[in-house]
PDB file of C-alpha atoms and ligand atoms in Angstrom:
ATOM      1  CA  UNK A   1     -57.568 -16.510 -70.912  1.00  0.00           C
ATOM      2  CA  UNK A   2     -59.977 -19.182 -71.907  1.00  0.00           C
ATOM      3  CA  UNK A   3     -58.639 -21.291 -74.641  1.00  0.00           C
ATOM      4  CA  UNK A   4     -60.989 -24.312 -74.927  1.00  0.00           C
ATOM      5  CA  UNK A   5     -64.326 -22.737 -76.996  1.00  0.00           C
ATOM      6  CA  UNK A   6     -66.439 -25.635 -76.679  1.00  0.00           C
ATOM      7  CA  UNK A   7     -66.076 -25.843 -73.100  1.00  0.00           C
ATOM      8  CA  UNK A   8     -66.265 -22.194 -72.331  1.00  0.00           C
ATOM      9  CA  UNK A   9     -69.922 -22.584 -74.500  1.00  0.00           C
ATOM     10  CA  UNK A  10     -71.144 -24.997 -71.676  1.00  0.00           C
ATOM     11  CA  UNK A  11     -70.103 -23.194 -68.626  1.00  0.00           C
ATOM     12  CA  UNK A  12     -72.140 -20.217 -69.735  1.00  0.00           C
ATOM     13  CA  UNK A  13     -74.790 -22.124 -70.863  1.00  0.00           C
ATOM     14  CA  UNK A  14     -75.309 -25.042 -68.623  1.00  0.00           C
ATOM     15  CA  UNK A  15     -73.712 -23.747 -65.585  1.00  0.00           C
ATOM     16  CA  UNK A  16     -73.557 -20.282 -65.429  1.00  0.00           C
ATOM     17  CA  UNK A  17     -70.722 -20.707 -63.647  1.00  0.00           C
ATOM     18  CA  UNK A  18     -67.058 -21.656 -63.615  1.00  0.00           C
ATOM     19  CA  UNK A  19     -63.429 -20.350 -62.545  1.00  0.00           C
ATOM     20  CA  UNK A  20     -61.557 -18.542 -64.816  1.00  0.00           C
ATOM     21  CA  UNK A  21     -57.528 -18.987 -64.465  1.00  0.00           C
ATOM     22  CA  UNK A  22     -54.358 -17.197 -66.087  1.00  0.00           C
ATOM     23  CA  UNK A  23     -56.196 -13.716 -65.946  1.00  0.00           C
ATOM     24  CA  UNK A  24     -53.179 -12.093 -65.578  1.00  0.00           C
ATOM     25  CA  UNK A  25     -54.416 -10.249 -62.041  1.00  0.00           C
ATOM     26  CA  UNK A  26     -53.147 -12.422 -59.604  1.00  0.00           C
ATOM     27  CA  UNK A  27     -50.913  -9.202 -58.327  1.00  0.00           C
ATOM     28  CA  UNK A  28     -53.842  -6.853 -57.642  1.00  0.00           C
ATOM     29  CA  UNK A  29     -56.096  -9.845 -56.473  1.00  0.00           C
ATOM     30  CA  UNK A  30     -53.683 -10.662 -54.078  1.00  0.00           C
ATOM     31  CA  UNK A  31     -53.001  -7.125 -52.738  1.00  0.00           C
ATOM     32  CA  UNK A  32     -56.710  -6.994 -52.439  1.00  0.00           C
ATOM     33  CA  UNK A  33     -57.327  -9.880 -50.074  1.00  0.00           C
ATOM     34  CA  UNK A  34     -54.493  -8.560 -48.259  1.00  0.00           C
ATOM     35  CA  UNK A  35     -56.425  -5.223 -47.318  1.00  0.00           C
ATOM     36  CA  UNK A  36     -59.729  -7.188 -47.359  1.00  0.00           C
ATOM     37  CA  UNK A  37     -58.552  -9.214 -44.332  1.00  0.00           C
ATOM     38  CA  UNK A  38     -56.702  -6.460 -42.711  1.00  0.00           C
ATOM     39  CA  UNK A  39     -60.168  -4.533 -42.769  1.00  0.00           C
ATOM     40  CA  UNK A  40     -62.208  -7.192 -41.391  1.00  0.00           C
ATOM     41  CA  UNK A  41     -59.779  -7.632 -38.327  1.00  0.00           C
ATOM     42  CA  UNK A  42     -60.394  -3.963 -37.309  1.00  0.00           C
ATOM     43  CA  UNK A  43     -61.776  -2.861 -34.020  1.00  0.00           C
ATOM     44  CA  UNK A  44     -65.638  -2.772 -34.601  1.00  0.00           C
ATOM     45  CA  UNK A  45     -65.447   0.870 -34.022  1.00  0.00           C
ATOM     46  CA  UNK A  46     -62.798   1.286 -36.222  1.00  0.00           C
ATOM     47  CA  UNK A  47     -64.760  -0.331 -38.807  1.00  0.00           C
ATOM     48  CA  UNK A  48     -68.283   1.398 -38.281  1.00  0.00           C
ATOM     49  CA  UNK A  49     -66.775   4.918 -39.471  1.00  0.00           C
ATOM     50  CA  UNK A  50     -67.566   3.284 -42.713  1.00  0.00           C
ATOM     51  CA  UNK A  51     -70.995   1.726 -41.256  1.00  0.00           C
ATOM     52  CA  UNK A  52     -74.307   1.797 -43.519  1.00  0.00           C
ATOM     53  CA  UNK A  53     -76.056   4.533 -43.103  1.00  0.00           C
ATOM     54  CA  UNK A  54     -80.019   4.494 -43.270  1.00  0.00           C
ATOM     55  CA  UNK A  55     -81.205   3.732 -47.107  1.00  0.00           C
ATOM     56  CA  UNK A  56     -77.523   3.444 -48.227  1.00  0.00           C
ATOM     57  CA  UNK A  57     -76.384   0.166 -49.299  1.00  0.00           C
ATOM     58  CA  UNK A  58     -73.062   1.113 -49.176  1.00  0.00           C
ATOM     59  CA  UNK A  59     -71.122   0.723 -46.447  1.00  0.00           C
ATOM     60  CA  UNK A  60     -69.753  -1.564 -43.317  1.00  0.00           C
ATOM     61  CA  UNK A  61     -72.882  -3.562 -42.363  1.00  0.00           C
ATOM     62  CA  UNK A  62     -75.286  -6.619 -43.267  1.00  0.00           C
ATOM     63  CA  UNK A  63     -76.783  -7.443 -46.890  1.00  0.00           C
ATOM     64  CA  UNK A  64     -80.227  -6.694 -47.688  1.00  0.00           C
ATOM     65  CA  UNK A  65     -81.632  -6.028 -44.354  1.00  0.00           C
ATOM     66  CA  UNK A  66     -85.281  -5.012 -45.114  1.00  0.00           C
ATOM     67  CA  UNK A  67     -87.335  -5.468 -41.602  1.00  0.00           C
ATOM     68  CA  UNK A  68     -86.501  -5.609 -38.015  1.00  0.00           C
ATOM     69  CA  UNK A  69     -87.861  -9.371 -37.586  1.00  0.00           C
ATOM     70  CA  UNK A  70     -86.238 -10.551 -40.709  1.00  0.00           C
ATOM     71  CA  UNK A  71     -83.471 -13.227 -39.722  1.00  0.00           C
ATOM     72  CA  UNK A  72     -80.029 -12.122 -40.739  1.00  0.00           C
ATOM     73  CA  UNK A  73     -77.157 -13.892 -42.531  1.00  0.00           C
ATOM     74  CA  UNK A  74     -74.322 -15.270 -41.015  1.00  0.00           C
ATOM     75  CA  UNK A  75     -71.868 -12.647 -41.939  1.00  0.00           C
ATOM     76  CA  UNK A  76     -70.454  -8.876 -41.893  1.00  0.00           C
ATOM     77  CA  UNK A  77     -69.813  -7.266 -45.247  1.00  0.00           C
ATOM     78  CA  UNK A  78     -68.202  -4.029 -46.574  1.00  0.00           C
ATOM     79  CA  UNK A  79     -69.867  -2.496 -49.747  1.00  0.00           C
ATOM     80  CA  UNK A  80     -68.675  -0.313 -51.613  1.00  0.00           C
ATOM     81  CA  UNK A  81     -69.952   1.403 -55.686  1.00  0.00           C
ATOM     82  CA  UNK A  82     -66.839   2.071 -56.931  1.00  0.00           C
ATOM     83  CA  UNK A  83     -67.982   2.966 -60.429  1.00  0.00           C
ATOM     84  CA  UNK A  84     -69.053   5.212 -62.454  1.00  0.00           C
ATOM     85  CA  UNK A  85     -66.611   7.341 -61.568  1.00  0.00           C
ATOM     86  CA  UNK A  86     -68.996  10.259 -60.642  1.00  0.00           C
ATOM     87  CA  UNK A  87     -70.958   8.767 -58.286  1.00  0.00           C
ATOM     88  CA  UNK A  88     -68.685   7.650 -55.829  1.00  0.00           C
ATOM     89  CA  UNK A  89     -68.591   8.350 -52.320  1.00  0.00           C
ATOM     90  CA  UNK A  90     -65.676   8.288 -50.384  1.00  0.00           C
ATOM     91  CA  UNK A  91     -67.139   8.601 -47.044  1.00  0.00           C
ATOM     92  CA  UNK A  92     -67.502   4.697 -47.520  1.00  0.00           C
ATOM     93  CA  UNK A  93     -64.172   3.982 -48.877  1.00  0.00           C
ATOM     94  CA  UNK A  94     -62.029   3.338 -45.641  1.00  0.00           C
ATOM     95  CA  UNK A  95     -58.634   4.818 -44.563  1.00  0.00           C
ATOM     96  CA  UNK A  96     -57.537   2.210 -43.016  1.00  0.00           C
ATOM     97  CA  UNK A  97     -55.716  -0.020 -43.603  1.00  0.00           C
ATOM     98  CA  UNK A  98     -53.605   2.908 -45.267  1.00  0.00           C
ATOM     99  CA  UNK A  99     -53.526   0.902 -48.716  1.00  0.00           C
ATOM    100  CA  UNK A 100     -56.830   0.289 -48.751  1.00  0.00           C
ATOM    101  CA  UNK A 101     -58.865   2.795 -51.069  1.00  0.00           C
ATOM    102  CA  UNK A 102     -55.717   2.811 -53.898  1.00  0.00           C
ATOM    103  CA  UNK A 103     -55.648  -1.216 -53.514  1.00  0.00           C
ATOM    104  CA  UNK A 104     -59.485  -0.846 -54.282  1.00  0.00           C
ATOM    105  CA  UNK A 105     -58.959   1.221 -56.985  1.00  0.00           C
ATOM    106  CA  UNK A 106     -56.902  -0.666 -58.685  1.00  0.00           C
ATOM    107  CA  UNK A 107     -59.075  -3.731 -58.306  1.00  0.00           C
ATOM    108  CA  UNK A 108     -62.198  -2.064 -59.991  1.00  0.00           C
ATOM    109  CA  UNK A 109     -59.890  -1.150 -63.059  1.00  0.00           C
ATOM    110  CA  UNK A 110     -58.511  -4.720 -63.296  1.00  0.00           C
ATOM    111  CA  UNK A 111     -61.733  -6.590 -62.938  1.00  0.00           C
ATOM    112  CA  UNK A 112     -63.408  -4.216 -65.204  1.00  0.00           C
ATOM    113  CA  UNK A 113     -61.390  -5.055 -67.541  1.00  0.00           C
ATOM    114  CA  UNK A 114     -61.784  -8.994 -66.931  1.00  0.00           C
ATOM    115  CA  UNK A 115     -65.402  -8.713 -67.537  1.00  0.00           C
ATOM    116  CA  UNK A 116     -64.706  -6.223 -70.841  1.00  0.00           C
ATOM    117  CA  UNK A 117     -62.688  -9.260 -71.820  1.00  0.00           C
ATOM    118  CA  UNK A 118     -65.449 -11.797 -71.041  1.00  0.00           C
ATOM    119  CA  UNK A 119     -68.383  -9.934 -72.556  1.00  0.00           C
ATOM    120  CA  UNK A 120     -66.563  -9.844 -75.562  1.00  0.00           C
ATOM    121  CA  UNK A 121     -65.914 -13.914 -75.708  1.00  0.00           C
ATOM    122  CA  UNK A 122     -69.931 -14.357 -74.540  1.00  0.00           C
ATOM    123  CA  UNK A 123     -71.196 -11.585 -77.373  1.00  0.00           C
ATOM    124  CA  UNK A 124     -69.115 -13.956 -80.215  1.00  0.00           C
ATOM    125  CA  UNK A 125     -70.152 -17.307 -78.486  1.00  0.00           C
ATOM    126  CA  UNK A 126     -73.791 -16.070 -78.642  1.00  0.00           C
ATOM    127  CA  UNK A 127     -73.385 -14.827 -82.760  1.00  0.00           C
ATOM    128  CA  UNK A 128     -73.453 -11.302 -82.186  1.00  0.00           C
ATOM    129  CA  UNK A 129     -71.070  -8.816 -82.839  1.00  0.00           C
ATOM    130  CA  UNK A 130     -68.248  -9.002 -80.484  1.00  0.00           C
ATOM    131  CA  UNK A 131     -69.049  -5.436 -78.676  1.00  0.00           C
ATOM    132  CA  UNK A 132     -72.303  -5.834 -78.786  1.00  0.00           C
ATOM    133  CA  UNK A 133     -72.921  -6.677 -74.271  1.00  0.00           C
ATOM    134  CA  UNK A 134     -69.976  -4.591 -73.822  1.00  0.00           C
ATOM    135  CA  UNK A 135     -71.731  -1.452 -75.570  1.00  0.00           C
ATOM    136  CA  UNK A 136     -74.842  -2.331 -73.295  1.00  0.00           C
ATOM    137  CA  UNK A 137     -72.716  -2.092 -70.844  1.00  0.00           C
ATOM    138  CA  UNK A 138     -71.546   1.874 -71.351  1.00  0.00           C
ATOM    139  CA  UNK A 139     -72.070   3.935 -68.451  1.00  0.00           C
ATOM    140  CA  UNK A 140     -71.659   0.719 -66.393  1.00  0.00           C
ATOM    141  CA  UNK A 141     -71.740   0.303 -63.059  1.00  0.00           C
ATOM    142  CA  UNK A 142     -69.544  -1.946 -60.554  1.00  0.00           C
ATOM    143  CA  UNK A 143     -70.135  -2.739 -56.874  1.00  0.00           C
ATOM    144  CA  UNK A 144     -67.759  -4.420 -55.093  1.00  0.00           C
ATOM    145  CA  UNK A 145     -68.852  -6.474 -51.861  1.00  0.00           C
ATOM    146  CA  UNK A 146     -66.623  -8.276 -49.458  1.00  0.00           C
ATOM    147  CA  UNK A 147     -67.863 -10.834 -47.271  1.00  0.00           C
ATOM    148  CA  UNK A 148     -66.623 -11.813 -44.245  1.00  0.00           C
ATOM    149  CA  UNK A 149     -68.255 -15.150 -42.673  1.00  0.00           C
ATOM    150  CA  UNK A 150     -67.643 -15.792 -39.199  1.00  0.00           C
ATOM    151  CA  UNK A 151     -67.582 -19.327 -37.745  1.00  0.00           C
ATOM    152  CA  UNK A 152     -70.775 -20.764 -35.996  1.00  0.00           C
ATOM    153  CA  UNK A 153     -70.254 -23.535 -33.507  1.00  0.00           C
ATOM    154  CA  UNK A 154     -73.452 -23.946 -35.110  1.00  0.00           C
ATOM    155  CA  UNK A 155     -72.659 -24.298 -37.991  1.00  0.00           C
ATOM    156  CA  UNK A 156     -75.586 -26.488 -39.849  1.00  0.00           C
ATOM    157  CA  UNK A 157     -78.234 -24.219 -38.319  1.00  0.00           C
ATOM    158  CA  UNK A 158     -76.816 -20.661 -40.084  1.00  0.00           C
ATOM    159  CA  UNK A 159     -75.744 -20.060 -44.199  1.00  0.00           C
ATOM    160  CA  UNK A 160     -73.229 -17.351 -44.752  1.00  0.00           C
ATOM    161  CA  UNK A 161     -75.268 -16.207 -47.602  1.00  0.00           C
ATOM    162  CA  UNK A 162     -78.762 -17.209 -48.293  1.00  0.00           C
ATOM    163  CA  UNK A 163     -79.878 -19.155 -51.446  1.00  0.00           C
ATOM    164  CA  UNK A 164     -79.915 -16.243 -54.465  1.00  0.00           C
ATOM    165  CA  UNK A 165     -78.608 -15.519 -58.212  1.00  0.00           C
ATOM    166  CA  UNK A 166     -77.020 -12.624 -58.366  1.00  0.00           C
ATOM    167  CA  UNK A 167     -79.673  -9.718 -60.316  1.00  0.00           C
ATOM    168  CA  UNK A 168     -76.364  -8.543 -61.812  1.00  0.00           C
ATOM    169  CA  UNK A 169     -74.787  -9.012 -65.374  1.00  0.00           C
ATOM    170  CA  UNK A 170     -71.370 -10.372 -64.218  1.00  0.00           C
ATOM    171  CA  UNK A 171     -69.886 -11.452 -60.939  1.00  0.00           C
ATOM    172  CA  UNK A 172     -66.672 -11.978 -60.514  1.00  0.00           C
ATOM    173  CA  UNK A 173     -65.562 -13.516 -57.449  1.00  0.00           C
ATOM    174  CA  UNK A 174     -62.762 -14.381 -55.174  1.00  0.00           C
ATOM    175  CA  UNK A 175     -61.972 -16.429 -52.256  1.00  0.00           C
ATOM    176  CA  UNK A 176     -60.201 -14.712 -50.202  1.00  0.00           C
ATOM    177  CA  UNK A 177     -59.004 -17.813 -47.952  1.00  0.00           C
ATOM    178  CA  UNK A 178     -58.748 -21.441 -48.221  1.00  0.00           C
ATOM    179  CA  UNK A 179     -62.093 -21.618 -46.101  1.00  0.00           C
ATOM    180  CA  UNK A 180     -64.109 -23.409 -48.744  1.00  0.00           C
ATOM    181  CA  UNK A 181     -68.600 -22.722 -48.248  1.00  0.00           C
ATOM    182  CA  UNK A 182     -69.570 -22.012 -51.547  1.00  0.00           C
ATOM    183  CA  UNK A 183     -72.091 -23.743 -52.896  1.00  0.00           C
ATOM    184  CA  UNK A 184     -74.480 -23.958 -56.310  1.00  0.00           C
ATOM    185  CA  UNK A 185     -77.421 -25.478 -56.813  1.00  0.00           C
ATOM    186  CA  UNK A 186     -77.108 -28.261 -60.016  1.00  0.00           C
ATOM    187  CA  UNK A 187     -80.314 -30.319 -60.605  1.00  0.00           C
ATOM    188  CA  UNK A 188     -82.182 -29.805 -57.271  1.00  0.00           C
ATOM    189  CA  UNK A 189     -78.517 -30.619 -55.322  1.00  0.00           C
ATOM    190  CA  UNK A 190     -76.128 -28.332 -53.434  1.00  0.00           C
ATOM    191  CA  UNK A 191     -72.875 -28.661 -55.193  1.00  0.00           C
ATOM    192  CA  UNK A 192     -69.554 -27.738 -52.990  1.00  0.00           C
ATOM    193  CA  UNK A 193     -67.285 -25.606 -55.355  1.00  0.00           C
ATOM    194  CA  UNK A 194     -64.002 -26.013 -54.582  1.00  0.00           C
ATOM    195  CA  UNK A 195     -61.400 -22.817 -55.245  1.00  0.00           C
ATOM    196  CA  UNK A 196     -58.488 -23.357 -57.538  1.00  0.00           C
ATOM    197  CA  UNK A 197     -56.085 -21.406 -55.762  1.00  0.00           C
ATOM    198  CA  UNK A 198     -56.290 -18.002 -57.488  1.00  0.00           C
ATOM    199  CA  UNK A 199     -58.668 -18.338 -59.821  1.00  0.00           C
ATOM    200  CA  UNK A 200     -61.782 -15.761 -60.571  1.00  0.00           C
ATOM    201  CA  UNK A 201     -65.193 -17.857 -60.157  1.00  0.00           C
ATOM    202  CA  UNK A 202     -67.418 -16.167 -63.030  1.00  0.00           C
ATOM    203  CA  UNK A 203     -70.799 -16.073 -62.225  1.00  0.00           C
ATOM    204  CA  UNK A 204     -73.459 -15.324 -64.720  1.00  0.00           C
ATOM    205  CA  UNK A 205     -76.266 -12.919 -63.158  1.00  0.00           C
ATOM    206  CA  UNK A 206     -79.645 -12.685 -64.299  1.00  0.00           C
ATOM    207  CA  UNK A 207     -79.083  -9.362 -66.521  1.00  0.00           C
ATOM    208  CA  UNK A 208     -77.503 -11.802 -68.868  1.00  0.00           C
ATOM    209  CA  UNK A 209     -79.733 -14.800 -68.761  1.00  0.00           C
ATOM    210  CA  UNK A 210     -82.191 -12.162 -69.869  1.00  0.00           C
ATOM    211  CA  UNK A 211     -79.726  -9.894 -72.032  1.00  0.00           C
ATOM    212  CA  UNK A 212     -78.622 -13.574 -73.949  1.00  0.00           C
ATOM    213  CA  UNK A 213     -82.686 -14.851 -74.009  1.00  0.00           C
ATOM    214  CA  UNK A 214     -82.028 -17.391 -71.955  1.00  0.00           C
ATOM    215  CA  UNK A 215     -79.209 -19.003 -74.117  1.00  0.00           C
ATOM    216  CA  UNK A 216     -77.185 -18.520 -70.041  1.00  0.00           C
ATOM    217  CA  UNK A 217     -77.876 -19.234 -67.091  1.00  0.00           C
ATOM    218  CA  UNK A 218     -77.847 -17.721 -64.142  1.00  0.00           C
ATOM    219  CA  UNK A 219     -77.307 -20.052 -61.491  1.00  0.00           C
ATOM    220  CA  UNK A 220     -78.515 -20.087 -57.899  1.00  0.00           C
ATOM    221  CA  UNK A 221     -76.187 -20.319 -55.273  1.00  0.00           C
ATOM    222  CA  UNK A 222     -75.374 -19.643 -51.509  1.00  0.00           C
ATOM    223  CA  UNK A 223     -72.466 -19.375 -48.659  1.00  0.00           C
ATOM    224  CA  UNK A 224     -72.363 -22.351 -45.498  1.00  0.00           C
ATOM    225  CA  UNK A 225     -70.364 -21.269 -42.956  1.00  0.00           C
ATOM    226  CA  UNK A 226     -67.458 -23.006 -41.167  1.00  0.00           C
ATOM    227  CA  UNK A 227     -67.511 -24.548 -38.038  1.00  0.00           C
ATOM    228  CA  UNK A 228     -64.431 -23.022 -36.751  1.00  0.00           C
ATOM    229  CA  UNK A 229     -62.816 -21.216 -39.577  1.00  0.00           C
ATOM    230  CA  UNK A 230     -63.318 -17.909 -40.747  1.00  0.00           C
ATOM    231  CA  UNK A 231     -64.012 -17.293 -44.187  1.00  0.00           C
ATOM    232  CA  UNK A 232     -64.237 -13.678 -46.436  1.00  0.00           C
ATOM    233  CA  UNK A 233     -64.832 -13.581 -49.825  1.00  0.00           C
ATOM    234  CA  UNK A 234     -64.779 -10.630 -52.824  1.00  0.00           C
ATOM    235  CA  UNK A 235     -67.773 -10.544 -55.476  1.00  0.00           C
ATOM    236  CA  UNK A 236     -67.476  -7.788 -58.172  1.00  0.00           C
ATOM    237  CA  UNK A 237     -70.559  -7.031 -59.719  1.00  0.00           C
ATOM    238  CA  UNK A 238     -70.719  -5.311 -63.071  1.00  0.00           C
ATOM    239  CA  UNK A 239     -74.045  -3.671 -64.136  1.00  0.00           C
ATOM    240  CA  UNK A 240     -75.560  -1.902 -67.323  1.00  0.00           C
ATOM    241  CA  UNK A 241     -75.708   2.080 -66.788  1.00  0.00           C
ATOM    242  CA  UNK A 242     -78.539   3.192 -64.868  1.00  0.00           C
ATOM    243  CA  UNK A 243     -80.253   4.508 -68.059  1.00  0.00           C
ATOM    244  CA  UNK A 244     -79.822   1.046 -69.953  1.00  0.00           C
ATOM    245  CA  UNK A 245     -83.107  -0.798 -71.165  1.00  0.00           C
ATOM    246  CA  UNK A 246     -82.413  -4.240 -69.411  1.00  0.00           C
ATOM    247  CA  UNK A 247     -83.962  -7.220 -71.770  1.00  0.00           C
ATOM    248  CA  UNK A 248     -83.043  -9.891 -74.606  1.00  0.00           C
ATOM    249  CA  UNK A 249     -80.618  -8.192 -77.245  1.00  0.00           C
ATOM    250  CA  UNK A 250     -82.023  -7.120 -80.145  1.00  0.00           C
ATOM    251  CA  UNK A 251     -79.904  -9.075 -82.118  1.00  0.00           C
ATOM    252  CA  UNK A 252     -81.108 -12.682 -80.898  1.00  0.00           C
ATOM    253  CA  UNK A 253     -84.749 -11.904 -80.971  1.00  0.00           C
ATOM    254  CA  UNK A 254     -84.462 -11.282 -84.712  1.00  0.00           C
ATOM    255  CA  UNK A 255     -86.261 -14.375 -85.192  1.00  0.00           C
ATOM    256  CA  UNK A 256     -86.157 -15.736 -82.237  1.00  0.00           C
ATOM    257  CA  UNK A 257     -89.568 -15.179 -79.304  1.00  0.00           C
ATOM    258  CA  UNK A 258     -88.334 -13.037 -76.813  1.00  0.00           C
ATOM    259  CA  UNK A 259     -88.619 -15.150 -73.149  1.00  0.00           C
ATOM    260  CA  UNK A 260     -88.179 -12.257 -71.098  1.00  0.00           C
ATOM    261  CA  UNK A 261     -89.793  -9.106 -70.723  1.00  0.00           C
ATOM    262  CA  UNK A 262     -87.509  -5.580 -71.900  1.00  0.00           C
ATOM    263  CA  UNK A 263     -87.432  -2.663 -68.666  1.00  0.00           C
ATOM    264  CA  UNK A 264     -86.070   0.422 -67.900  1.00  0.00           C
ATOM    265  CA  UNK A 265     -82.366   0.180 -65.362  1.00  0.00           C
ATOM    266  CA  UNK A 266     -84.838   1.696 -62.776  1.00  0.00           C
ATOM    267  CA  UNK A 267     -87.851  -0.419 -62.913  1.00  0.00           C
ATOM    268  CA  UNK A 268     -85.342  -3.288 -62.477  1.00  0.00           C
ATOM    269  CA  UNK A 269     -83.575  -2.032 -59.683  1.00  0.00           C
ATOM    270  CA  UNK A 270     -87.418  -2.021 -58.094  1.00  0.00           C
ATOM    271  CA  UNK A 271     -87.913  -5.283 -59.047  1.00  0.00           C
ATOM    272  CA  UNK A 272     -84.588  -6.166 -57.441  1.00  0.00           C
ATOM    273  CA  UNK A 273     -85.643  -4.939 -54.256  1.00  0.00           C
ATOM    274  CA  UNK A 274     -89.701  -5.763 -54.311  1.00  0.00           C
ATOM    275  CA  UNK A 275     -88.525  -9.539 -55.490  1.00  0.00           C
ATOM    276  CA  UNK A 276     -86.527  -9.996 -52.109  1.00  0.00           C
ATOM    277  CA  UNK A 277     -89.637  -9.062 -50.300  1.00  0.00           C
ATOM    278  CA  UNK A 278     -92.153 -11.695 -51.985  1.00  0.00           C
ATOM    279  CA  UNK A 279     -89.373 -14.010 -52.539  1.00  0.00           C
ATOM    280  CA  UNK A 280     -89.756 -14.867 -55.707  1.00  0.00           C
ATOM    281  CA  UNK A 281     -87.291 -14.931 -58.288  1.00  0.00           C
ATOM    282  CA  UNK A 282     -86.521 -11.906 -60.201  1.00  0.00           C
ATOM    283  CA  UNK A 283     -86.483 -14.058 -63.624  1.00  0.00           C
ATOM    284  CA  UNK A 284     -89.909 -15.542 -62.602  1.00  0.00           C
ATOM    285  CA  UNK A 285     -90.880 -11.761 -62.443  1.00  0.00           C
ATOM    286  CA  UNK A 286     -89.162 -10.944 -65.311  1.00  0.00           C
ATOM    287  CA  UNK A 287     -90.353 -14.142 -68.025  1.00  0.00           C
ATOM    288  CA  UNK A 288     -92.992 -13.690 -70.597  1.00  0.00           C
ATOM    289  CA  UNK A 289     -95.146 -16.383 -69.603  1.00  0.00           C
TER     290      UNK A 289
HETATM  291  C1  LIG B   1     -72.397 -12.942 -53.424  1.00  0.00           C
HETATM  292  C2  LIG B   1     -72.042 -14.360 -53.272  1.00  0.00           C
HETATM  293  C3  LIG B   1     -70.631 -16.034 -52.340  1.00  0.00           C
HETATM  294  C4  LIG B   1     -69.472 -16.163 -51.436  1.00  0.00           C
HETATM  295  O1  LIG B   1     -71.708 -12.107 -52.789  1.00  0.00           O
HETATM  296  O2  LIG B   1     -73.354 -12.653 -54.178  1.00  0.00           O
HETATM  297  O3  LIG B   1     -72.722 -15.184 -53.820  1.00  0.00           O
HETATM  298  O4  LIG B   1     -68.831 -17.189 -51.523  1.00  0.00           O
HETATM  299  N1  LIG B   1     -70.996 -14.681 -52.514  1.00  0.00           N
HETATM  300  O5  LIG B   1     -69.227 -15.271 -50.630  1.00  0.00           O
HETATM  301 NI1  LIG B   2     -74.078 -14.286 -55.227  1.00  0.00          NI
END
């Protein structure tokens, strides 16, 4: 895993962001773009026995639609909660391809464990005790979202994926192609991240800019869309438990002024949603002022 300290410091901090290499997953990553892109190239009625159904946001559909006049994103994606354990629900889990829901499986474990791995590396880079995010994170949950972007002729006028942070702890995410389009917002400018083949981009969320104080970032980022090339994409994002208290860690606000305001799992799922609709951030919300 990560073997330079200093450097790993400044991703979290400054970037929020970076790609992680020699995980060790490569096997089950692969398998899972395989089935990823076999899915996506399914008859569309083949595909909507997995469709979104109303007030699910699992499911074979589009992100975050929340009104009939709202202008969509350029892309198709295929959501799925695959943990806990208990609450998942099959009916969204699709049969086809035939490998599919063992291949996803399998994924959750492995990139579960990635993120086990990487909370433990942030909790002793930030001076706590090194279980100290993964205990937060007992009871966790972990969606898993594919993306598939289409190409636009018009390309300039559409984004994959609008500008956003992710309101999770931890995404992990992987190009499933060599279609490059994402992009992350550095100092005002878009930068173009370019995939080192295999690699995991880590993504910080805003659960653990708030969860560290602020000591990371979550960065903002979106998805362009190719001209003529497709491109998918598979973000893993790993959540405290629904009964979790989501704010700065006891442990840094010691002596520290907390910078962020301590909610229930619930209240900040509602936050999640009510933020999209005013369109401002979710840390703006969430900041003691
Ligand atoms: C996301 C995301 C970027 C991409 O799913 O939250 O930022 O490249 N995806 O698909
Ligand atoms: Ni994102």
């Amino acid at each position: 895993m990560m073997t330079n300290w200093r450097n790993f410091m400044l991703l979290c901090r400054d970037w929020g962001f970076f790609q992680l290499i020699n995980h060790g997953e490569s096997e089950t990553i692969d398998a899972m773009k395989t089935v990823t892109e076999e899915f996506f190239k399914l008859p569309l009625e083949e595909k909507m026995k997995c469709a979104q159904l109303p007030n699910t946001i699992e499911g074979y559909g589009q992100a975050f639609v929340v009104s009939e006049e709202q202008k969509l994103d350029w892309g198709d994606m295929m959501f799925i909660l695959p943990l806990p354990i208990a609450l998942r629900n099959f009916r969204f889990w699709p049969q086809n391809p035939q490998s599919f829901r063992e291949t996803l499986e399998e994924y959750s474990n492995k990139l579960h464990g990635v993120s086990m791995k990487l909370f433990k590396l942030m909790s002793i880079n930030l001076g706590v005790e090194p279980e100290t995010i993964s205990k937060k994170f007992v009871n966790f949950t972990q969606g898993i979202r594919m993306n598939y972007y289409p190409p636009c002729p018009e390309a300039g006028k559409v984004l994959g994926l609008a500008p956003h942070s992710d309101a999770t702890g931890l995404t992990l995410l992987v190009q499933v192609n060599e279609v490059q389009g994402l992009q992350i917002r550095k100092n005002s400018k878009w930068v173009p991240i370019k995939p080192i083949h295999g690699s995991i981009i880590v993504n910080i969320g805003d659960v653990m800019e708030i969860m560290s104080n602020g000591e990371y970032r979550s960065i903002e980022h979106r998805a362009v869309v190719n001209f003529e090339k497709e491109r998918l994409s598979i973000a893993a994002f790993h959540n405290p438990g629904l009964e979790a208290m989501i704010g700065p860690m006891a442990e840094l606000v010691k002596e520290k002024t907390p910078k962020y305001k301590t909610i229930d799992a619930q209240d900040y799922v509602k936050l999640v949603i009510n933020s999209k609709l005013d369109g401002k951030s979710l840390i703006d919300h969430m900041k003691i002022q």
